[in-house]
Coordinates of C-alpha atoms in Angstrom, one line a residue:
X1 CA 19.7 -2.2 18.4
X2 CA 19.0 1.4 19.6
X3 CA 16.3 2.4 21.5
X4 CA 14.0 3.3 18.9
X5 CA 13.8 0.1 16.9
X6 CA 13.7 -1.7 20.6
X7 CA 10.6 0.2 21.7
X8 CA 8.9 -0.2 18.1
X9 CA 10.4 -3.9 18.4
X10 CA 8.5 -4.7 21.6
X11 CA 5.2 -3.0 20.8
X12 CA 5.0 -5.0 17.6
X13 CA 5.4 -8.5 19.8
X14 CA 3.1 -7.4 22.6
X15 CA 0.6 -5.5 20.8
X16 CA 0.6 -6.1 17.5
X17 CA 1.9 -4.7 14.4
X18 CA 1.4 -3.5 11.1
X19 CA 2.0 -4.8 7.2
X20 CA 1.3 -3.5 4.2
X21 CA -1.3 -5.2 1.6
X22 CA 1.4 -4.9 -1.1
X23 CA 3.6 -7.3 1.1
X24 CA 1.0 -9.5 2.1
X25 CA -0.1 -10.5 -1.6
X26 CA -2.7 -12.6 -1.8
X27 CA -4.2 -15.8 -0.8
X28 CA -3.4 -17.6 -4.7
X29 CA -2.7 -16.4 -7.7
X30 CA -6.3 -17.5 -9.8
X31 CA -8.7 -16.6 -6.6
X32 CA -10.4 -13.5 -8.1
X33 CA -10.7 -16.2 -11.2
X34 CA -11.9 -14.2 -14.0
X35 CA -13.3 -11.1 -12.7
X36 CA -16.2 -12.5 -10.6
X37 CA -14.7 -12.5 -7.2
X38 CA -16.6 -13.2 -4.4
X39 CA -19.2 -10.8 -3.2
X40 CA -18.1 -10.1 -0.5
X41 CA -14.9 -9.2 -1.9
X42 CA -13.9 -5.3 -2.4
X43 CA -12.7 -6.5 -5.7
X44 CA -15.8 -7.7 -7.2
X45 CA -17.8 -5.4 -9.1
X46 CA -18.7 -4.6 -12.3
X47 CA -16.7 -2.1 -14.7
X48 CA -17.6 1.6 -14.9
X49 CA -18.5 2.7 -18.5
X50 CA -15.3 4.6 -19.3
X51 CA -16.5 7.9 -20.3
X52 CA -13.5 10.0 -19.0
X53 CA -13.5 12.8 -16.4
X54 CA -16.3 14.8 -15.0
X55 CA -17.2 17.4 -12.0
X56 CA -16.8 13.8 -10.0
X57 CA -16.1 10.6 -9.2
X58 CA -17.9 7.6 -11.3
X59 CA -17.4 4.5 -9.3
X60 CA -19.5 1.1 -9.4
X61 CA -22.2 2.3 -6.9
X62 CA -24.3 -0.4 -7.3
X63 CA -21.7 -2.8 -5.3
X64 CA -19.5 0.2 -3.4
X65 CA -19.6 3.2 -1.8
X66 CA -17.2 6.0 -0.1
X67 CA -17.2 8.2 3.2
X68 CA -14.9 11.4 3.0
X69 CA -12.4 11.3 5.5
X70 CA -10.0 14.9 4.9
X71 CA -10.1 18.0 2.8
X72 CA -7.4 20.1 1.7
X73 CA -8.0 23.7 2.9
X74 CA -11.1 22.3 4.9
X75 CA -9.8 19.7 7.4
X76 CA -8.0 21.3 10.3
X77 CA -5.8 20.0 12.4
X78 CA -6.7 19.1 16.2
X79 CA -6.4 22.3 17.8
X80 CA -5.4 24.4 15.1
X81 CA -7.1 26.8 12.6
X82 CA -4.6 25.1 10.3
X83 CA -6.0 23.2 7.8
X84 CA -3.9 20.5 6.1
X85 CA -2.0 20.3 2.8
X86 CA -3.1 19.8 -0.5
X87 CA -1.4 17.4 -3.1
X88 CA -2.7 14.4 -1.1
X89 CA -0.5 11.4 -2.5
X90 CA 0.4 8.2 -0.5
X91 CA -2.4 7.4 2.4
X92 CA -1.4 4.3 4.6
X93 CA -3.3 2.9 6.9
X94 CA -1.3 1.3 9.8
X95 CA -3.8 -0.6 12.2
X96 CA -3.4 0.0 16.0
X97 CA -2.3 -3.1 18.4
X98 CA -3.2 -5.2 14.8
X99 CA -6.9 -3.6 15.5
X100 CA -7.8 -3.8 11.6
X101 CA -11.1 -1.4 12.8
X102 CA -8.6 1.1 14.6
X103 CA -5.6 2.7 13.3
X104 CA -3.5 5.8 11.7
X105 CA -4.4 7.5 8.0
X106 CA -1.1 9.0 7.0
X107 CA -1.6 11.0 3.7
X108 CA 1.4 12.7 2.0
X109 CA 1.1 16.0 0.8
X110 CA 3.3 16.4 -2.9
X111 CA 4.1 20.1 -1.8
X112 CA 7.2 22.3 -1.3
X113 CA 7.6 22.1 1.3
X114 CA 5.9 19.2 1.4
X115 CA 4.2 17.1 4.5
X116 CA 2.6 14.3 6.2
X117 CA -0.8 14.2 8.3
X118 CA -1.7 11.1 10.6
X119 CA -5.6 11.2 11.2
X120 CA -6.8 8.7 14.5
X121 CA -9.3 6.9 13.0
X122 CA -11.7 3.5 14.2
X123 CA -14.3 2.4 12.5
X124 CA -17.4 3.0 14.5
X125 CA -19.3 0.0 14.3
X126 CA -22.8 1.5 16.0
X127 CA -23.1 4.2 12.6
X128 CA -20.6 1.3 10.2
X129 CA -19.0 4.4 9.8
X130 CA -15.4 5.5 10.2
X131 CA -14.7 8.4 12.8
X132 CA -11.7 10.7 12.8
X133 CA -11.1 11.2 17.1
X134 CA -7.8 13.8 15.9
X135 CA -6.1 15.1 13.2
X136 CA -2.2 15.7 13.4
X137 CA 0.6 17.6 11.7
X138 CA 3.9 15.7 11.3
X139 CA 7.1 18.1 12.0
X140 CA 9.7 17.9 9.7
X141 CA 12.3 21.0 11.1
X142 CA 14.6 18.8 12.6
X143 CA 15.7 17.7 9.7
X144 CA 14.9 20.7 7.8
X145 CA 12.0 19.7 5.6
X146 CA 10.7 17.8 3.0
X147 CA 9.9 18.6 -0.7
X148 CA 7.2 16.8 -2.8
X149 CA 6.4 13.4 -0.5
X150 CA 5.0 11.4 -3.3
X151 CA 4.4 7.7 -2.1
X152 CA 5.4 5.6 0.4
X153 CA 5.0 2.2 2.3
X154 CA 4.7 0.6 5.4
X155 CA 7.3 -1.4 7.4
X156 CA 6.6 -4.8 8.7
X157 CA 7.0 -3.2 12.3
X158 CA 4.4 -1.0 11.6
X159 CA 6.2 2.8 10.8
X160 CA 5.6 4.9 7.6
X161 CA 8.3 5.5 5.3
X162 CA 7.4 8.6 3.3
X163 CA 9.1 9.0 0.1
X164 CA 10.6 12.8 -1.5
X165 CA 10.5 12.9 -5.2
X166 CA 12.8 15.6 -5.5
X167 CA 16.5 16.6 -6.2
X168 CA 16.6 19.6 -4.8
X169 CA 20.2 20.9 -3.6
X170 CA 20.8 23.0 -0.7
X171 CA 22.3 22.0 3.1
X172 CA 21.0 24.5 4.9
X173 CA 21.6 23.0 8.2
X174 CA 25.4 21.6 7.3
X175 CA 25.5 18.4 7.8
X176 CA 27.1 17.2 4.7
X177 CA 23.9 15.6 3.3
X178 CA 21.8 17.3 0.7
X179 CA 18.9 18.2 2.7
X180 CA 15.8 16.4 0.4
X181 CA 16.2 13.7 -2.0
X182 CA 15.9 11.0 0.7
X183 CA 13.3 8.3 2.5
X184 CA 12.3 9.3 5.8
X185 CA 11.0 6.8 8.2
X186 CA 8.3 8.2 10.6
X187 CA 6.5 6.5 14.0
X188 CA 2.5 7.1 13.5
X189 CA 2.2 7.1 17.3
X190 CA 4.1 9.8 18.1
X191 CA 4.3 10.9 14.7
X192 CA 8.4 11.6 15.2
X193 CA 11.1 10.8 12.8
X194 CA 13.5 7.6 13.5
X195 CA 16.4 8.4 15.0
X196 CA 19.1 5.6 14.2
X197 CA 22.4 6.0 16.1
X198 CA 20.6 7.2 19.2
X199 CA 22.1 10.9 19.5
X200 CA 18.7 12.6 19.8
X201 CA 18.9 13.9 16.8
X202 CA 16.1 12.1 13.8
X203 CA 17.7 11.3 10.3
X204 CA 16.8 10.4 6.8
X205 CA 17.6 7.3 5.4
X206 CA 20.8 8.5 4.1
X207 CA 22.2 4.8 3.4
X208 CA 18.9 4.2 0.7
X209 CA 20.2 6.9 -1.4
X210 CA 19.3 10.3 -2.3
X211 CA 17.1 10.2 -5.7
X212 CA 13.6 10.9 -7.0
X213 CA 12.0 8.6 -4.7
X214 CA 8.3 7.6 -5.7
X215 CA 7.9 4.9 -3.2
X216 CA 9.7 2.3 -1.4
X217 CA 8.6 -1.7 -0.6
X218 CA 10.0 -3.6 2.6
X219 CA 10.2 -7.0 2.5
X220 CA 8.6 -9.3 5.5
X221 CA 12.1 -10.2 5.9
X222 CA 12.9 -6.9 7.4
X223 CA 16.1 -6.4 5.3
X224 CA 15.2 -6.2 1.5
X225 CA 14.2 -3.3 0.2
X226 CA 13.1 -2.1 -3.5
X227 CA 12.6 1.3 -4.9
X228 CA 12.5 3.0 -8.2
X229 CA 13.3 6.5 -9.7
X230 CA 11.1 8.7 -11.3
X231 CA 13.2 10.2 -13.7
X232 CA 17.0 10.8 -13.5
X233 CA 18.5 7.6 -13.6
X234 CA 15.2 5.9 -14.1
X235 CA 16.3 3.0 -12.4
X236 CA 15.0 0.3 -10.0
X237 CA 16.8 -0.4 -7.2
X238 CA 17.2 -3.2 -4.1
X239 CA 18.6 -2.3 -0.9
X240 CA 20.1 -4.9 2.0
X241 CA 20.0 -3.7 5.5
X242 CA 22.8 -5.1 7.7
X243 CA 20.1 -5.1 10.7
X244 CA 16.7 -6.8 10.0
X245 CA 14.4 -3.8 11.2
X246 CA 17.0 -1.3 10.7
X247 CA 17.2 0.5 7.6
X248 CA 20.0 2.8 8.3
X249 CA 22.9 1.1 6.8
X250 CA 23.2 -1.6 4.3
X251 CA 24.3 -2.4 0.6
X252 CA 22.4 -0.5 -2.5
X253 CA 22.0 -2.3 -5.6
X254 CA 20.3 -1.3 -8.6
X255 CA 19.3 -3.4 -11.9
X256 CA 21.1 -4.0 -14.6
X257 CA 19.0 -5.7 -17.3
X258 CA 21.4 -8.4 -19.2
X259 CA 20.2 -6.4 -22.7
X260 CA 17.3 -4.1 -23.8
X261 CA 15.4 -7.8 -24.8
X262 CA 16.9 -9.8 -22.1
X263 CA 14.9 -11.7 -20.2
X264 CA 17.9 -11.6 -17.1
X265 CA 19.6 -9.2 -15.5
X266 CA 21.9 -8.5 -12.2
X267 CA 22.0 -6.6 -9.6
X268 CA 24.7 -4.2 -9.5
X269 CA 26.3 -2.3 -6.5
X270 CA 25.8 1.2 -5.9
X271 CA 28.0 2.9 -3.7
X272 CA 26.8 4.5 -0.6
X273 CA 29.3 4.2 1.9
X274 CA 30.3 8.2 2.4
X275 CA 28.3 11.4 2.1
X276 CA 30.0 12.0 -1.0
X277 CA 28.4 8.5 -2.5
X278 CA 24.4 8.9 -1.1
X279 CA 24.7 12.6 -2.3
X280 CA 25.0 11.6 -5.6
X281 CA 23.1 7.7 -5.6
X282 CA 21.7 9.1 -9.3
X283 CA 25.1 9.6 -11.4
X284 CA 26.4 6.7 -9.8
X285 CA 23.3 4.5 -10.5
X286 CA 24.2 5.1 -14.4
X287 CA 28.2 5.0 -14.0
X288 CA 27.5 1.2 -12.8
X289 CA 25.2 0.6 -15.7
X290 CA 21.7 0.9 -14.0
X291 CA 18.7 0.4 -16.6
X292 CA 16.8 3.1 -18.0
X293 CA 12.9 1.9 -17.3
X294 CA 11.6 5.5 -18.4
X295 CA 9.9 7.3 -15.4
X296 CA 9.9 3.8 -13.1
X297 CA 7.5 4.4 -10.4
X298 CA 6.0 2.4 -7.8
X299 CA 7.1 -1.6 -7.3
X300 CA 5.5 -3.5 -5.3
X301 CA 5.5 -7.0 -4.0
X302 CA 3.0 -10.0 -5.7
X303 CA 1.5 -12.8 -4.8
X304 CA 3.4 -14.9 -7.2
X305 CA 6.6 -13.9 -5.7
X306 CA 7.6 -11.7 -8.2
X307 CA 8.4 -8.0 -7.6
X308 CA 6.0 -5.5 -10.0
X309 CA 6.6 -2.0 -11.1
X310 CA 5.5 0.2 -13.1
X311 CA 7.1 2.4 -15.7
X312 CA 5.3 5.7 -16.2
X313 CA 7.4 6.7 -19.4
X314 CA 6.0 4.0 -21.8
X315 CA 2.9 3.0 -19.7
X316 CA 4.3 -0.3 -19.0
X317 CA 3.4 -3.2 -15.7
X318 CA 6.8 -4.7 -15.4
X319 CA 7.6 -7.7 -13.4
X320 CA 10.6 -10.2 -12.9
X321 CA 11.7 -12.8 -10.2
X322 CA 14.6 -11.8 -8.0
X323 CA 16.9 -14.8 -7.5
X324 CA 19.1 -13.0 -5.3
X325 CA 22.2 -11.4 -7.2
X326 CA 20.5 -12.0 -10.7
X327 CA 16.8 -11.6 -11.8
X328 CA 14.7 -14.0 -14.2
X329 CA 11.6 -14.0 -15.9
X330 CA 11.4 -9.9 -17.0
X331 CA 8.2 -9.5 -18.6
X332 CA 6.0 -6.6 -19.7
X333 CA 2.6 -7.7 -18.3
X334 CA 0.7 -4.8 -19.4
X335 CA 1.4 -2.8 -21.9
X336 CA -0.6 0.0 -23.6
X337 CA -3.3 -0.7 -25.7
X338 CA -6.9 -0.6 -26.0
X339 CA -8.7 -2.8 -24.0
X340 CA -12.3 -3.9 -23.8
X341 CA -14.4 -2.6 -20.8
X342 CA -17.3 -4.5 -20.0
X343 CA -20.0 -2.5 -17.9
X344 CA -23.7 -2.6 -17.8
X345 CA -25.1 -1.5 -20.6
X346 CA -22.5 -2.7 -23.2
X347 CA -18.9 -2.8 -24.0
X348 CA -16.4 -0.2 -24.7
X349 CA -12.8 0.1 -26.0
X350 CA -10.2 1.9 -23.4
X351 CA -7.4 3.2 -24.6
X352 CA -4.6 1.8 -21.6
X353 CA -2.4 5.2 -22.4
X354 CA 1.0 6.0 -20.2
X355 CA 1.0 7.6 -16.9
X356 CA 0.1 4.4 -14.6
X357 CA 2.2 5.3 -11.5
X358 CA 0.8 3.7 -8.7
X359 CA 0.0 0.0 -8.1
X360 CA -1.5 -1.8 -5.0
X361 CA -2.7 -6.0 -4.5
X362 CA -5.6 -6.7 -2.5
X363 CA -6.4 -9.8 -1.2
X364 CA -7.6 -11.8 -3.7
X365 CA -4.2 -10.9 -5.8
X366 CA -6.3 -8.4 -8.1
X367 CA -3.7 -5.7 -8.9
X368 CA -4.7 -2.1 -8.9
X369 CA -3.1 0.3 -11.0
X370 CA -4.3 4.2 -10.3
X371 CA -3.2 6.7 -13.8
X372 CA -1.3 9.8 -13.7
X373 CA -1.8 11.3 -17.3
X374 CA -3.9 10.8 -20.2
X375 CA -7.6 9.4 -19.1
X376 CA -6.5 9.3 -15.6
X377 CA -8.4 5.9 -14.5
X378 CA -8.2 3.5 -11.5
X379 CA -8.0 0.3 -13.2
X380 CA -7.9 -3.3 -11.8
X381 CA -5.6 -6.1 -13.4
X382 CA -7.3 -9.3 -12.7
X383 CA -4.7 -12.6 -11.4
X384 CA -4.8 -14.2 -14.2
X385 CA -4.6 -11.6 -17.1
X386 CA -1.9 -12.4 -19.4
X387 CA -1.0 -9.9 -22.4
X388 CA -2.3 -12.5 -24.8
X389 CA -5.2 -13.0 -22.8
X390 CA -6.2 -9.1 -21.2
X391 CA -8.2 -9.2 -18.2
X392 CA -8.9 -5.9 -16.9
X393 CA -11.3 -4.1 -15.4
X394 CA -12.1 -0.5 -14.8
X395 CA -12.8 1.1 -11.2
X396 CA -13.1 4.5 -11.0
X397 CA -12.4 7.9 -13.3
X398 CA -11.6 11.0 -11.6
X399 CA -12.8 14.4 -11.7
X400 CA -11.5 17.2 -14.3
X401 CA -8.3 17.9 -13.4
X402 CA -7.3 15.3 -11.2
X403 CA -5.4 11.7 -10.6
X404 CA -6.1 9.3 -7.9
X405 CA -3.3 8.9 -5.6
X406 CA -1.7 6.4 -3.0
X407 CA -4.5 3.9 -2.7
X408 CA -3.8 1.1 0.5
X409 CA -6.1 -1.2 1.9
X410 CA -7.0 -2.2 5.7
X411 CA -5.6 -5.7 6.7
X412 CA -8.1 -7.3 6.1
X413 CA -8.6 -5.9 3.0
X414 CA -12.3 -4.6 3.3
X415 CA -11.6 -1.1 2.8
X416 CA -9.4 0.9 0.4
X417 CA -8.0 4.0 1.3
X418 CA -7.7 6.4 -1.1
X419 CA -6.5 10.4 -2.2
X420 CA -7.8 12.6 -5.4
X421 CA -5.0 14.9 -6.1
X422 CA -5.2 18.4 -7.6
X423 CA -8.6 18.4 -9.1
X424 CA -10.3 21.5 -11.0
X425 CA -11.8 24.1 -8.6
X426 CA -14.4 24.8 -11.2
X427 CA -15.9 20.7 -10.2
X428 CA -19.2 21.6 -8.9
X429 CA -21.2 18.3 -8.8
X430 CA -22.2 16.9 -5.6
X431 CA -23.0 13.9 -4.2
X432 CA -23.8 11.9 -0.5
X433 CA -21.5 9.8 0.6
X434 CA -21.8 7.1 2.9
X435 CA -22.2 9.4 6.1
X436 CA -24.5 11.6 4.3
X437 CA -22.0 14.3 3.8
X438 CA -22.4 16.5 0.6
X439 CA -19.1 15.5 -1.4
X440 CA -17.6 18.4 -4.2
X441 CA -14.1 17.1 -6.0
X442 CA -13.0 20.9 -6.0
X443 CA -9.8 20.4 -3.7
X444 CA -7.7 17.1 -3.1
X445 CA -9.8 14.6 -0.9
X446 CA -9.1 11.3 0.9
X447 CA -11.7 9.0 1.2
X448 CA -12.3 5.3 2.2
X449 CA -14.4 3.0 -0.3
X450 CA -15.8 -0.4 0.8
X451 CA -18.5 -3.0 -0.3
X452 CA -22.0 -1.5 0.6
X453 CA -22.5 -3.9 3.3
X454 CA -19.5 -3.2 4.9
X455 CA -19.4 1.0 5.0
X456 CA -22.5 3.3 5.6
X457 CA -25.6 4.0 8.1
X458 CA -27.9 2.4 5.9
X459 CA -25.9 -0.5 5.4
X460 CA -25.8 -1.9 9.0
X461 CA -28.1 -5.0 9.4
X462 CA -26.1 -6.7 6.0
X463 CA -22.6 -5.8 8.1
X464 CA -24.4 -7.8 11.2
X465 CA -24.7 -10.9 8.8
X466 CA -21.6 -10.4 6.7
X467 CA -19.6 -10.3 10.1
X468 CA -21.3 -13.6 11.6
X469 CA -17.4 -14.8 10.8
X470 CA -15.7 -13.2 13.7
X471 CA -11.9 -14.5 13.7
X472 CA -9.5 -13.1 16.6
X473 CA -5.8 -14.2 16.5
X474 CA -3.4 -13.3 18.9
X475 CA -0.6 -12.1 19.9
X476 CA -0.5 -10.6 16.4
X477 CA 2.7 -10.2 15.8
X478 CA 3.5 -13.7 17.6
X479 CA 7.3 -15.2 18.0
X480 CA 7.1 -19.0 18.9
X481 CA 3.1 -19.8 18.6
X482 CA -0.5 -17.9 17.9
X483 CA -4.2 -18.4 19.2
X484 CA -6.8 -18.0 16.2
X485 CA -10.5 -17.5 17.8
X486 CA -13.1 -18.2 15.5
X487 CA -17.1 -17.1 16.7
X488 CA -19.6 -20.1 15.0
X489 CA -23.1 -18.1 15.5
X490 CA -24.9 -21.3 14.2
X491 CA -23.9 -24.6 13.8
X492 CA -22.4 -25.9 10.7
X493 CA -19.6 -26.1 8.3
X494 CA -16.4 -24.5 9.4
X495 CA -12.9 -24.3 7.9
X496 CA -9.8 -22.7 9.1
X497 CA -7.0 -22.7 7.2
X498 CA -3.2 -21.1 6.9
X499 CA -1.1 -20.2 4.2
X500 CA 1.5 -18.9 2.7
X501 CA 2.2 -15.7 0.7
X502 CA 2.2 -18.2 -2.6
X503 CA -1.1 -19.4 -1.4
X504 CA 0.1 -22.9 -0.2
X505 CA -1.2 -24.3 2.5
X506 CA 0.9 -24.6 5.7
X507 CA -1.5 -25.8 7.8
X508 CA -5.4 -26.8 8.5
X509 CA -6.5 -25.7 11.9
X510 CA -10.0 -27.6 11.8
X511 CA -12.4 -29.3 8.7
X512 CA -15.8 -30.2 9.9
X513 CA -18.7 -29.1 11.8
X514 CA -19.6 -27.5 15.0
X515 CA -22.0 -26.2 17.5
X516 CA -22.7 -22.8 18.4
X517 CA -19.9 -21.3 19.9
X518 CA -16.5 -19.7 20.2
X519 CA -13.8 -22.0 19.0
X520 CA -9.5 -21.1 20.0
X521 CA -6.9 -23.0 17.6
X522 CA -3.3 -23.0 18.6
X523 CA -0.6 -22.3 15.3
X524 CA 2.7 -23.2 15.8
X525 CA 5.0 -23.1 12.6
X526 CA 8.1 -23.5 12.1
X527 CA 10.6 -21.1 12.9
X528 CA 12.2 -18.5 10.5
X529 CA 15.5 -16.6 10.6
X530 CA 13.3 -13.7 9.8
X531 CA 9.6 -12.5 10.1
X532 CA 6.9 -14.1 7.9
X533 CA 3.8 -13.3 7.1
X534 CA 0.6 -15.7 6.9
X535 CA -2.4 -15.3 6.0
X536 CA -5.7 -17.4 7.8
X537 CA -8.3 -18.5 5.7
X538 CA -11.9 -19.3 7.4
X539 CA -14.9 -20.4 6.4
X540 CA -18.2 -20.3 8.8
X541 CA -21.1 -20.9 6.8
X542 CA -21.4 -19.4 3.9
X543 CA -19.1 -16.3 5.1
X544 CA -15.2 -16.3 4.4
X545 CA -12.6 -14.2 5.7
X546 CA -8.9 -13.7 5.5
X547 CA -6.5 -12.2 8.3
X548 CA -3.1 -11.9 8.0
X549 CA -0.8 -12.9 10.6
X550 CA 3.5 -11.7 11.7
X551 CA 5.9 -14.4 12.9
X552 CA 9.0 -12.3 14.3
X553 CA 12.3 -13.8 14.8
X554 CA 13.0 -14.5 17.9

């Protein structure tokens, strides 16, 4: 193991680590039942009448709100009189030390060249407020550049992978690979790209493939990998590491669907062994008989266990159950057609259109699917929508011009991160957000958007009683065994629960009644061949809360 997966390796163990919300799923498949989550939920609201773009945002403000975190051409860099990009796609936000109230924003800027930013962020909890301490530019000349960083994810040991939807040619430095095309894994702390055989110089993720990337999903297991591409051989693609943690080498696969009807497929391999062969992953993604999915796009892990992506092309929510070398169960869960929006006031057909391109799970296993073409909306797929029985709801439409882009949510799944890419610079509507900022949509913006009691100065005496049901666990990441703290402000009814990514319980930590007090619970699972993520259920009270927990291999 080189040096830089040791040092990211330890931190993880002794610190804490990060995980993305589109690994960690959701606590069961029916929680958000059928649209009425619970309140406290940053899933529950009520539909937005679906009227189509304006000079802003329309967003259910009765329930949420938002607090601008960066501007293109207005936030500058710490230091600097340079402001960042513009394009802003992908925003990930990886907790520091598992600190879900501190941590990095890393937004992607869809430029050429293109770009990364990593705000410091912590959530002030005196104003309820988030506060950006410094601003920082990610340097890409070692390895020449990047073109168009699209989306993204986050690794289980807590680095961005930012993803180059491009297929640009050109080696200007000489190295034998193409110079863009590629994944490139970055380290928010320092904000340096991975260097993987340890000769001081950083590299791409050669092994992955060079293609149009749109994002990429790592499994908890450290080793499996899927992507998809946008265009080209529009196909979707698993990748093996050799190394849990180590993405540099490993097997390439991409999917071969049994026929255009089939309900099976298999996964194919790819060859990627020389330069020659991750130069050129495209032509030899269709010379092994790679599907066609039209425009695939993002692909993301569910609760259910099934792997989800979208396919921009015919405006289609695929899913399918990986069974190792073969799929099962391939099935168009959403497809386009109009659907019924209920908002207050009435209902109102929505035309579903093409153009979804970006998906993300919260925690309650409600699916969010953000629209890049036609009406443009951010629309939430409920968990127990089926297409004979459509349950969707509709979140947010953009301003003129624009798309909303890379939306992730903080661990614990209170707040949604969130960009607004390319919108008109004729949009000259304002509004106050949440830090009584005056907001105009007429350059890309990344904001956060929470529950009212959970963002915003006027909000803070409901955040002092939603948060009665403090829960601390660590060490988060943990090896062998983990503490969970749970604060009881009064005395009554407390649960504390652990389960699994299906939403099975593995374990109950205590049932009952207690005093006043603060309460430590030791959790000791079984051991895996390979890191696992759980997720702790409490109850105190009336007040829930879920926090999701890493078990390394040891």
């Amino acid at each position: 193991m080189n040096k830089f997966y040791k040092r990211l390796l330890f931190a993880a163990i002794f610190a804490g680590a990060a995980v993305t919300a589109e690994q960690a799923g959701a606590q069961s498949v029916t929680a958000a039942g059928s649209g009425s989550p619970n309140k406290n939920k940053i899933g529950s609201f009520t539909s937005v009448k679906p009227d189509g773009q304006a000079e802003t945002i329309t967003y259910p403000s009765e329930t949420h709100t938002i607090q601008m975190l960066a501007k293109s051409n207005v936030t500058n860099y710490t230091g600097s009189e340079e402001t960042i990009g513009r394009n802003n796609d992908f925003t990930a936000f990886i907790p520091v030390a598992g600190n879900v109230k501190r941590g990095y924003l890393t937004i992607n800027h869809e430029t050429s060249p293109g770009g990364v930013s990593i705000l410091d962020m912590r959530l002030d909890e005196a104003s309820n407020l988030w506060e950006v301490d410094a601003v920082r530019k990610v340097d890409f000349s070692p390895v020449v550049q990047t073109v168009r960083n699209c989306s993204g994810g986050i690794t289980p040991w807590g680095t961005l992978i930012t993803s180059e939807e491009t297929y640009n040619t050109g080696d200007a430095n000489e190295d034998g690979y193409q110079d863009v095309g590629w994944q490139v894994e970055i380290d928010p702390v320092s904000g340096k790209i991975a260097d993987y055989d340890g000769d001081g110089k950083p590299d791409k993720l050669w092994a992955i493939g060079r293609m149009n990337h749109e994002n990429i999903a790592i499994s908890p297991d450290r080793v499996t990998v899927y992507q998809a591409e946008d265009g080209g051989s529009s196909g979707v693609f698993k990748y093996v590491a050799n190394e849990p943690g180590n993405l540099s080498e490993g097997t390439l696969y991409v999917l071969k669907r049994d026929s255009e009807t089939s309900l099976t497929g298999t996964w194919v391999v790819v060859p990627n062994t020389t330069q020659a062969d991750r130069n050129n992953t495209r032509s030899l993604a269709i010379a092994v008989g790679g599907t066609n999915w039209r425009n695939p796009e993002d692909i993301e892990f569910g609760p259910d266990g099934k792997m989800y992506f979208t396919a921009k092309g015919t405006g289609t929510i695929w899913r399918f159950k990986d069974d190792g070398m073969t799929v099962s169960e391939i099935e168009a869960w959403v497809t386009p057609q109009f659907f019924n929006v209920n908002y207050n006031g009435g209902t109102q057909a929505e035309n579903w259109g093409t153009g979804i391109d970006n998906l993300t799970f919260d925690g309650e296993g409600n699916l969010w699917a953000l629209q890049d073409g036609g009406r443009n909306n951010l629309w939430v797929v409920r968990p127990d929508h089926t297409p004979e029985n459509p349950k969707l709801e509709l979140f947010l439409t953009t301003p003129f011009g624009s798309e909303s882009t890379g939306l992730t949510f903080s661990p614990d799944f209170k707040y949604g991160f969130i960009s607004i890419q390319h919108p008109s610079g004729a949009n000259m509507a304002t509004f106050t957000d949440a830090a009584g900022n005056e907001v105009q949509f007429d350059r890309d913006i990344t904001f956060v958007f929470a529950r009212k009691q959970f963002l915003g100065k006027e909000n803070n005496a409901a955040v002092a009683q939603a948060s009665e049901n403090q829960v601390g666990v660590y060490p988060n990441p943990f090896q062998a065994n983990t503490k969970v703290k749970v604060a009881v402000p009064r005395q009554g009814y407390v649960s504390v629960e652990v389960l699994d990514m299906q939403g099975n319980k593995v374990a109950t930590l205590f049932n009952g009644h207690l005093q006043a007090g603060e309460y430590t619970y030791d959790f000791s699972p079984s051991s895996s061949s390979g890191s696992t993520i759980y997720l702790v259920k409490t109850q105190v009270n009336d007040q829930k809360s879920t926090t999701r927990i890493l078990q390394v291999n040891q």
